[in-house]
Structures are given as C-alpha cells and as structure tokens.
PDB file of C-alpha atoms in Angstrom:
ATOM      1  CA  UNK A   1     192.817 -62.584 -82.868  1.00  0.00           C
ATOM      2  CA  UNK A   2     194.340 -61.790 -79.496  1.00  0.00           C
ATOM      3  CA  UNK A   3     196.856 -59.466 -81.122  1.00  0.00           C
ATOM      4  CA  UNK A   4     194.049 -57.524 -82.835  1.00  0.00           C
ATOM      5  CA  UNK A   5     192.165 -57.213 -79.551  1.00  0.00           C
ATOM      6  CA  UNK A   6     195.336 -56.002 -77.844  1.00  0.00           C
ATOM      7  CA  UNK A   7     195.875 -53.434 -80.590  1.00  0.00           C
ATOM      8  CA  UNK A   8     192.259 -52.270 -80.384  1.00  0.00           C
ATOM      9  CA  UNK A   9     192.655 -51.872 -76.618  1.00  0.00           C
ATOM     10  CA  UNK A  10     195.860 -49.878 -77.070  1.00  0.00           C
ATOM     11  CA  UNK A  11     194.210 -47.641 -79.670  1.00  0.00           C
ATOM     12  CA  UNK A  12     191.248 -47.082 -77.348  1.00  0.00           C
ATOM     13  CA  UNK A  13     193.546 -46.192 -74.456  1.00  0.00           C
ATOM     14  CA  UNK A  14     195.535 -43.761 -76.612  1.00  0.00           C
ATOM     15  CA  UNK A  15     192.335 -42.077 -77.757  1.00  0.00           C
ATOM     16  CA  UNK A  16     191.143 -41.710 -74.164  1.00  0.00           C
ATOM     17  CA  UNK A  17     194.512 -40.181 -73.237  1.00  0.00           C
ATOM     18  CA  UNK A  18     194.372 -37.821 -76.215  1.00  0.00           C
ATOM     19  CA  UNK A  19     190.822 -36.679 -75.413  1.00  0.00           C
ATOM     20  CA  UNK A  20     191.607 -36.190 -71.719  1.00  0.00           C
ATOM     21  CA  UNK A  21     194.872 -34.356 -72.406  1.00  0.00           C
ATOM     22  CA  UNK A  22     193.238 -32.124 -74.997  1.00  0.00           C
ATOM     23  CA  UNK A  23     190.507 -31.181 -72.531  1.00  0.00           C
ATOM     24  CA  UNK A  24     193.000 -30.353 -69.773  1.00  0.00           C
ATOM     25  CA  UNK A  25     195.359 -28.430 -72.072  1.00  0.00           C
ATOM     26  CA  UNK A  26     192.476 -26.315 -73.384  1.00  0.00           C
ATOM     27  CA  UNK A  27     191.316 -25.528 -69.850  1.00  0.00           C
ATOM     28  CA  UNK A  28     194.683 -25.025 -68.145  1.00  0.00           C
ATOM     29  CA  UNK A  29     197.433 -24.808 -70.741  1.00  0.00           C
ATOM     30  CA  UNK A  30     200.608 -26.840 -70.552  1.00  0.00           C
ATOM     31  CA  UNK A  31     201.940 -25.256 -67.358  1.00  0.00           C
ATOM     32  CA  UNK A  32     198.689 -25.710 -65.449  1.00  0.00           C
ATOM     33  CA  UNK A  33     198.054 -29.275 -66.610  1.00  0.00           C
ATOM     34  CA  UNK A  34     198.911 -32.196 -64.329  1.00  0.00           C
ATOM     35  CA  UNK A  35     199.619 -35.728 -65.524  1.00  0.00           C
ATOM     36  CA  UNK A  36     197.564 -37.135 -62.637  1.00  0.00           C
ATOM     37  CA  UNK A  37     194.524 -35.123 -63.705  1.00  0.00           C
ATOM     38  CA  UNK A  38     194.933 -36.308 -67.305  1.00  0.00           C
ATOM     39  CA  UNK A  39     195.197 -39.918 -66.129  1.00  0.00           C
ATOM     40  CA  UNK A  40     192.101 -39.509 -63.950  1.00  0.00           C
ATOM     41  CA  UNK A  41     190.065 -38.057 -66.810  1.00  0.00           C
ATOM     42  CA  UNK A  42     191.229 -40.846 -69.114  1.00  0.00           C
ATOM     43  CA  UNK A  43     190.220 -43.436 -66.524  1.00  0.00           C
ATOM     44  CA  UNK A  44     193.697 -44.957 -66.263  1.00  0.00           C
ATOM     45  CA  UNK A  45     196.462 -44.925 -63.679  1.00  0.00           C
ATOM     46  CA  UNK A  46     199.387 -42.555 -63.914  1.00  0.00           C
ATOM     47  CA  UNK A  47     201.878 -45.377 -64.527  1.00  0.00           C
ATOM     48  CA  UNK A  48     200.012 -46.394 -67.682  1.00  0.00           C
ATOM     49  CA  UNK A  49     199.915 -42.785 -68.835  1.00  0.00           C
ATOM     50  CA  UNK A  50     203.695 -42.596 -68.461  1.00  0.00           C
ATOM     51  CA  UNK A  51     203.996 -45.863 -70.393  1.00  0.00           C
ATOM     52  CA  UNK A  52     202.408 -44.165 -73.392  1.00  0.00           C
ATOM     53  CA  UNK A  53     203.956 -40.729 -72.845  1.00  0.00           C
ATOM     54  CA  UNK A  54     207.128 -40.293 -70.819  1.00  0.00           C
ATOM     55  CA  UNK A  55     206.429 -36.680 -69.932  1.00  0.00           C
ATOM     56  CA  UNK A  56     203.786 -33.992 -70.024  1.00  0.00           C
ATOM     57  CA  UNK A  57     205.843 -32.160 -72.635  1.00  0.00           C
ATOM     58  CA  UNK A  58     205.802 -35.177 -74.958  1.00  0.00           C
ATOM     59  CA  UNK A  59     202.040 -35.538 -74.523  1.00  0.00           C
ATOM     60  CA  UNK A  60     201.524 -31.820 -75.125  1.00  0.00           C
ATOM     61  CA  UNK A  61     203.596 -32.005 -78.298  1.00  0.00           C
ATOM     62  CA  UNK A  62     201.723 -35.085 -79.500  1.00  0.00           C
ATOM     63  CA  UNK A  63     198.312 -33.466 -79.033  1.00  0.00           C
ATOM     64  CA  UNK A  64     199.422 -30.269 -80.771  1.00  0.00           C
ATOM     65  CA  UNK A  65     200.913 -32.224 -83.680  1.00  0.00           C
ATOM     66  CA  UNK A  66     197.669 -34.137 -84.169  1.00  0.00           C
ATOM     67  CA  UNK A  67     195.619 -30.938 -84.211  1.00  0.00           C
ATOM     68  CA  UNK A  68     197.951 -29.234 -86.686  1.00  0.00           C
ATOM     69  CA  UNK A  69     197.995 -32.292 -88.930  1.00  0.00           C
ATOM     70  CA  UNK A  70     194.206 -32.009 -89.262  1.00  0.00           C
ATOM     71  CA  UNK A  71     193.942 -28.226 -89.489  1.00  0.00           C
ATOM     72  CA  UNK A  72     196.739 -27.390 -91.932  1.00  0.00           C
ATOM     73  CA  UNK A  73     195.307 -29.353 -94.917  1.00  0.00           C
ATOM     74  CA  UNK A  74     191.990 -27.534 -94.530  1.00  0.00           C
ATOM     75  CA  UNK A  75     193.751 -24.165 -94.438  1.00  0.00           C
ATOM     76  CA  UNK A  76     195.619 -25.149 -97.579  1.00  0.00           C
ATOM     77  CA  UNK A  77     192.404 -26.151 -99.310  1.00  0.00           C
ATOM     78  CA  UNK A  78     190.823 -22.798 -98.456  1.00  0.00           C
ATOM     79  CA  UNK A  79     193.866 -20.782 -99.517  1.00  0.00           C
ATOM     80  CA  UNK A  80     194.417 -22.617-102.808  1.00  0.00           C
ATOM     81  CA  UNK A  81     190.876 -23.195-104.061  1.00  0.00           C
ATOM     82  CA  UNK A  82     189.150 -21.230-106.847  1.00  0.00           C
ATOM     83  CA  UNK A  83     186.688 -19.346-104.667  1.00  0.00           C
ATOM     84  CA  UNK A  84     186.223 -15.590-105.139  1.00  0.00           C
ATOM     85  CA  UNK A  85     188.501 -13.623-102.814  1.00  0.00           C
ATOM     86  CA  UNK A  86     185.689 -12.442-100.521  1.00  0.00           C
ATOM     87  CA  UNK A  87     184.370 -15.993-100.018  1.00  0.00           C
ATOM     88  CA  UNK A  88     187.895 -17.243 -99.400  1.00  0.00           C
ATOM     89  CA  UNK A  89     188.503 -14.595 -96.733  1.00  0.00           C
ATOM     90  CA  UNK A  90     185.190 -15.439 -95.034  1.00  0.00           C
ATOM     91  CA  UNK A  91     185.942 -19.156 -94.944  1.00  0.00           C
ATOM     92  CA  UNK A  92     189.524 -18.658 -93.818  1.00  0.00           C
ATOM     93  CA  UNK A  93     188.567 -16.427 -90.876  1.00  0.00           C
ATOM     94  CA  UNK A  94     185.670 -18.660 -89.812  1.00  0.00           C
ATOM     95  CA  UNK A  95     187.779 -21.829 -89.880  1.00  0.00           C
ATOM     96  CA  UNK A  96     190.853 -20.250 -88.291  1.00  0.00           C
ATOM     97  CA  UNK A  97     188.944 -18.822 -85.335  1.00  0.00           C
ATOM     98  CA  UNK A  98     186.886 -22.002 -84.953  1.00  0.00           C
ATOM     99  CA  UNK A  99     190.028 -24.148 -84.727  1.00  0.00           C
ATOM    100  CA  UNK A 100     191.680 -21.861 -82.183  1.00  0.00           C
ATOM    101  CA  UNK A 101     188.465 -21.654 -80.145  1.00  0.00           C
ATOM    102  CA  UNK A 102     188.481 -25.446 -79.785  1.00  0.00           C
ATOM    103  CA  UNK A 103     192.254 -25.580 -79.209  1.00  0.00           C
ATOM    104  CA  UNK A 104     193.095 -22.389 -77.344  1.00  0.00           C
ATOM    105  CA  UNK A 105     196.578 -23.571 -76.319  1.00  0.00           C
ATOM    106  CA  UNK A 106     197.780 -23.954 -79.930  1.00  0.00           C
ATOM    107  CA  UNK A 107     198.863 -20.325 -80.641  1.00  0.00           C
ATOM    108  CA  UNK A 108     201.019 -20.197 -77.497  1.00  0.00           C
ATOM    109  CA  UNK A 109     202.411 -23.655 -78.268  1.00  0.00           C
ATOM    110  CA  UNK A 110     203.466 -22.543 -81.766  1.00  0.00           C
ATOM    111  CA  UNK A 111     205.021 -19.294 -80.543  1.00  0.00           C
ATOM    112  CA  UNK A 112     206.913 -21.048 -77.739  1.00  0.00           C
ATOM    113  CA  UNK A 113     208.180 -23.862 -79.951  1.00  0.00           C
ATOM    114  CA  UNK A 114     209.327 -21.532 -82.736  1.00  0.00           C
ATOM    115  CA  UNK A 115     211.226 -19.410 -80.222  1.00  0.00           C
ATOM    116  CA  UNK A 116     212.757 -22.292 -78.267  1.00  0.00           C
ATOM    117  CA  UNK A 117     213.112 -25.124 -80.773  1.00  0.00           C
ATOM    118  CA  UNK A 118     212.561 -23.766 -84.311  1.00  0.00           C
ATOM    119  CA  UNK A 119     214.291 -26.649 -86.097  1.00  0.00           C
ATOM    120  CA  UNK A 120     212.348 -29.285 -84.171  1.00  0.00           C
ATOM    121  CA  UNK A 121     209.068 -27.451 -84.751  1.00  0.00           C
ATOM    122  CA  UNK A 122     209.496 -27.150 -88.523  1.00  0.00           C
ATOM    123  CA  UNK A 123     211.078 -30.583 -88.965  1.00  0.00           C
ATOM    124  CA  UNK A 124     209.030 -32.744 -86.582  1.00  0.00           C
ATOM    125  CA  UNK A 125     205.781 -31.013 -85.639  1.00  0.00           C
ATOM    126  CA  UNK A 126     204.508 -28.794 -88.457  1.00  0.00           C
ATOM    127  CA  UNK A 127     203.043 -30.791 -91.374  1.00  0.00           C
ATOM    128  CA  UNK A 128     205.220 -30.747 -94.478  1.00  0.00           C
ATOM    129  CA  UNK A 129     202.442 -30.053 -96.998  1.00  0.00           C
ATOM    130  CA  UNK A 130     201.896 -26.419 -96.011  1.00  0.00           C
ATOM    131  CA  UNK A 131     199.551 -23.936 -97.714  1.00  0.00           C
ATOM    132  CA  UNK A 132     201.112 -21.956-100.548  1.00  0.00           C
ATOM    133  CA  UNK A 133     200.494 -18.302 -99.668  1.00  0.00           C
ATOM    134  CA  UNK A 134     201.558 -17.182-103.142  1.00  0.00           C
ATOM    135  CA  UNK A 135     198.207 -18.457-104.467  1.00  0.00           C
ATOM    136  CA  UNK A 136     196.349 -16.081-102.156  1.00  0.00           C
ATOM    137  CA  UNK A 137     198.807 -13.221-102.769  1.00  0.00           C
ATOM    138  CA  UNK A 138     198.479 -13.516-106.541  1.00  0.00           C
ATOM    139  CA  UNK A 139     194.693 -13.531-106.259  1.00  0.00           C
ATOM    140  CA  UNK A 140     194.824 -10.309-104.229  1.00  0.00           C
ATOM    141  CA  UNK A 141     197.075  -8.712-106.853  1.00  0.00           C
ATOM    142  CA  UNK A 142     194.652  -9.743-109.609  1.00  0.00           C
ATOM    143  CA  UNK A 143     191.730  -8.192-107.719  1.00  0.00           C
ATOM    144  CA  UNK A 144     193.684  -4.967-107.290  1.00  0.00           C
ATOM    145  CA  UNK A 145     194.578  -4.869-110.993  1.00  0.00           C
ATOM    146  CA  UNK A 146     190.899  -5.360-111.901  1.00  0.00           C
ATOM    147  CA  UNK A 147     189.901  -2.487-109.620  1.00  0.00           C
ATOM    148  CA  UNK A 148     187.675  -4.672-107.462  1.00  0.00           C
ATOM    149  CA  UNK A 149     189.606  -3.935-104.244  1.00  0.00           C
ATOM    150  CA  UNK A 150     191.728  -0.999-103.211  1.00  0.00           C
ATOM    151  CA  UNK A 151     195.523  -1.207-103.560  1.00  0.00           C
ATOM    152  CA  UNK A 152     197.120  -3.013-100.613  1.00  0.00           C
ATOM    153  CA  UNK A 153     200.270  -5.035-100.153  1.00  0.00           C
ATOM    154  CA  UNK A 154     199.001  -8.656-100.259  1.00  0.00           C
ATOM    155  CA  UNK A 155     201.551  -9.846 -97.682  1.00  0.00           C
ATOM    156  CA  UNK A 156     200.308  -7.285 -95.172  1.00  0.00           C
ATOM    157  CA  UNK A 157     196.701  -8.263 -95.845  1.00  0.00           C
ATOM    158  CA  UNK A 158     197.428 -11.915 -95.052  1.00  0.00           C
ATOM    159  CA  UNK A 159     199.399 -11.062 -91.910  1.00  0.00           C
ATOM    160  CA  UNK A 160     196.673  -8.643 -90.771  1.00  0.00           C
ATOM    161  CA  UNK A 161     194.016 -11.348 -91.122  1.00  0.00           C
ATOM    162  CA  UNK A 162     196.036 -13.917 -89.190  1.00  0.00           C
ATOM    163  CA  UNK A 163     196.972 -11.397 -86.487  1.00  0.00           C
ATOM    164  CA  UNK A 164     193.369 -10.336 -85.914  1.00  0.00           C
ATOM    165  CA  UNK A 165     192.309 -13.978 -85.632  1.00  0.00           C
ATOM    166  CA  UNK A 166     195.108 -15.068 -83.292  1.00  0.00           C
ATOM    167  CA  UNK A 167     195.824 -12.141 -80.986  1.00  0.00           C
ATOM    168  CA  UNK A 168     192.597 -12.208 -78.917  1.00  0.00           C
ATOM    169  CA  UNK A 169     193.393 -15.792 -77.924  1.00  0.00           C
ATOM    170  CA  UNK A 170     197.043 -15.112 -77.108  1.00  0.00           C
ATOM    171  CA  UNK A 171     196.094 -11.946 -75.241  1.00  0.00           C
ATOM    172  CA  UNK A 172     192.915 -13.316 -73.659  1.00  0.00           C
ATOM    173  CA  UNK A 173     193.967 -12.677 -70.024  1.00  0.00           C
ATOM    174  CA  UNK A 174     194.738  -9.057 -70.849  1.00  0.00           C
ATOM    175  CA  UNK A 175     191.481  -8.634 -72.780  1.00  0.00           C
ATOM    176  CA  UNK A 176     189.456 -10.081 -69.917  1.00  0.00           C
ATOM    177  CA  UNK A 177     191.027  -7.622 -67.476  1.00  0.00           C
ATOM    178  CA  UNK A 178     190.809  -4.574 -69.751  1.00  0.00           C
ATOM    179  CA  UNK A 179     187.195  -5.213 -70.744  1.00  0.00           C
ATOM    180  CA  UNK A 180     186.107  -6.691 -67.415  1.00  0.00           C
ATOM    181  CA  UNK A 181     184.644  -9.803 -69.012  1.00  0.00           C
ATOM    182  CA  UNK A 182     183.467 -12.935 -67.230  1.00  0.00           C
ATOM    183  CA  UNK A 183     184.479 -16.327 -68.717  1.00  0.00           C
ATOM    184  CA  UNK A 184     181.132 -16.750 -70.510  1.00  0.00           C
ATOM    185  CA  UNK A 185     181.379 -13.245 -71.923  1.00  0.00           C
ATOM    186  CA  UNK A 186     184.889 -13.781 -73.250  1.00  0.00           C
ATOM    187  CA  UNK A 187     183.732 -17.015 -74.917  1.00  0.00           C
ATOM    188  CA  UNK A 188     180.923 -15.159 -76.703  1.00  0.00           C
ATOM    189  CA  UNK A 189     183.341 -12.354 -77.571  1.00  0.00           C
ATOM    190  CA  UNK A 190     185.685 -14.810 -79.297  1.00  0.00           C
ATOM    191  CA  UNK A 191     182.799 -16.257 -81.303  1.00  0.00           C
ATOM    192  CA  UNK A 192     181.772 -12.752 -82.366  1.00  0.00           C
ATOM    193  CA  UNK A 193     185.287 -12.225 -83.720  1.00  0.00           C
ATOM    194  CA  UNK A 194     184.381 -14.290 -86.789  1.00  0.00           C
ATOM    195  CA  UNK A 195     181.895 -11.660 -87.942  1.00  0.00           C
ATOM    196  CA  UNK A 196     183.808  -8.639 -86.667  1.00  0.00           C
ATOM    197  CA  UNK A 197     187.125  -9.572 -88.265  1.00  0.00           C
ATOM    198  CA  UNK A 198     185.465 -10.540 -91.544  1.00  0.00           C
ATOM    199  CA  UNK A 199     183.514  -7.284 -91.796  1.00  0.00           C
ATOM    200  CA  UNK A 200     186.585  -5.229 -90.846  1.00  0.00           C
ATOM    201  CA  UNK A 201     188.800  -6.885 -93.463  1.00  0.00           C
ATOM    202  CA  UNK A 202     186.258  -6.707 -96.267  1.00  0.00           C
ATOM    203  CA  UNK A 203     185.431  -3.068 -95.496  1.00  0.00           C
ATOM    204  CA  UNK A 204     189.150  -2.233 -95.625  1.00  0.00           C
ATOM    205  CA  UNK A 205     189.387  -3.711 -99.133  1.00  0.00           C
ATOM    206  CA  UNK A 206     186.490  -1.878-100.759  1.00  0.00           C
ATOM    207  CA  UNK A 207     187.691   0.633-103.335  1.00  0.00           C
ATOM    208  CA  UNK A 208     186.810   4.323-102.868  1.00  0.00           C
ATOM    209  CA  UNK A 209     183.360   5.237-104.138  1.00  0.00           C
TER     210      UNK A 209
END
C-alpha cells in the first residue's frame, strides 16, 4: 500500500512539473525559461526538480516528446481517414494550428533538434508511427483526375499547407513588429489563421470556371 501511495505521489509531482514547465516554455521558450521558476510554479524546491530532470534541456525535450506523442496520432488519423479532401484539409489546418497555438515552442524545438541532432530527434523524440503522406497525395491525384480540383503537384500542396500553418508562429516576433500588433492582437491573429489558411488553400484548388 505504501509503495502505491509513493508511486501516486511521484506521478502527481511529475504531472505538476510537466504542467509548470509547459506553461513556462510556452510563455518564454527554452532560452528564457528558468528551472527555479518552473520549480516555483510546480510548488516544489529546485533540488526535487533536478531529481526528476537533471537539466532544463532534458525537461524541455521531455515536454516536447509528450506533446508530439499525443499530436502525431491525431494528424495520422486525419491524413489517412476516408473524409472528402476538402473536409480533410479543414480538419488538418484547424488541428495543426490549434496544437501549435497551445504549444508555441514546438516548431522552433523541431527545427532546432533536426538541425543540431537529427538522429536523436528521429530515433528518440519523434513517434515511430508517423502519418503516411502518400494517402493524402494519392487522394489529391484522384481529385485532379476527376476534375474536381485544378492540377497541382500534391507534394507542394501538402508543404504549402504546413508552411502556412507553421510560419506565423516561427516568425511571430517579426510579424508583431511588421504589423504593429499588441500581444492580444497577435493571439487573435493566430486564431484567425485557421479560417484564412483554409479559405486560401481551398480557393487555390478550385478548377477554372
């Protein structure tokens, strides 16, 4: 019984650390986050935080891995299901932007890890059961052949969608400066991207009248 209580306590502490670290990483990124602040938000001392995670980098990696492990299966389900192409595009964009909005540090984490430690990222962090893009690409080709969308290279369509979802978050500081947006305005702007990107993509696919 005591062992179960100890395990429950450990699980509770880890969850508090995860929630606190996630909150700090979203607000300040990895570079701006401090282990002391994470410990304070989790309601534990810094020594205990280091007992669970030896470094900020390890904690950052752990939080990112957990988020990806939850998000990737949903992306796969959207990509590989039997929905009509337009519905699939709508769901993909809505989910993708929603996930990044809640976890704004993830795009930079992925880019940094792929550039610095590609083998570690693909072997230890990215989930193994990845979406199969060929399902989406073949569906696009079938829609083109049926004349329901205009001819387009399916690979470019997929990359265009992802780029339009991700870039505003990666380039948020630049966007805020260029457009002169306050923090609340930029938050609303990112939410509006769901509709704007969806309408832009679908309009680009309509065949000529």
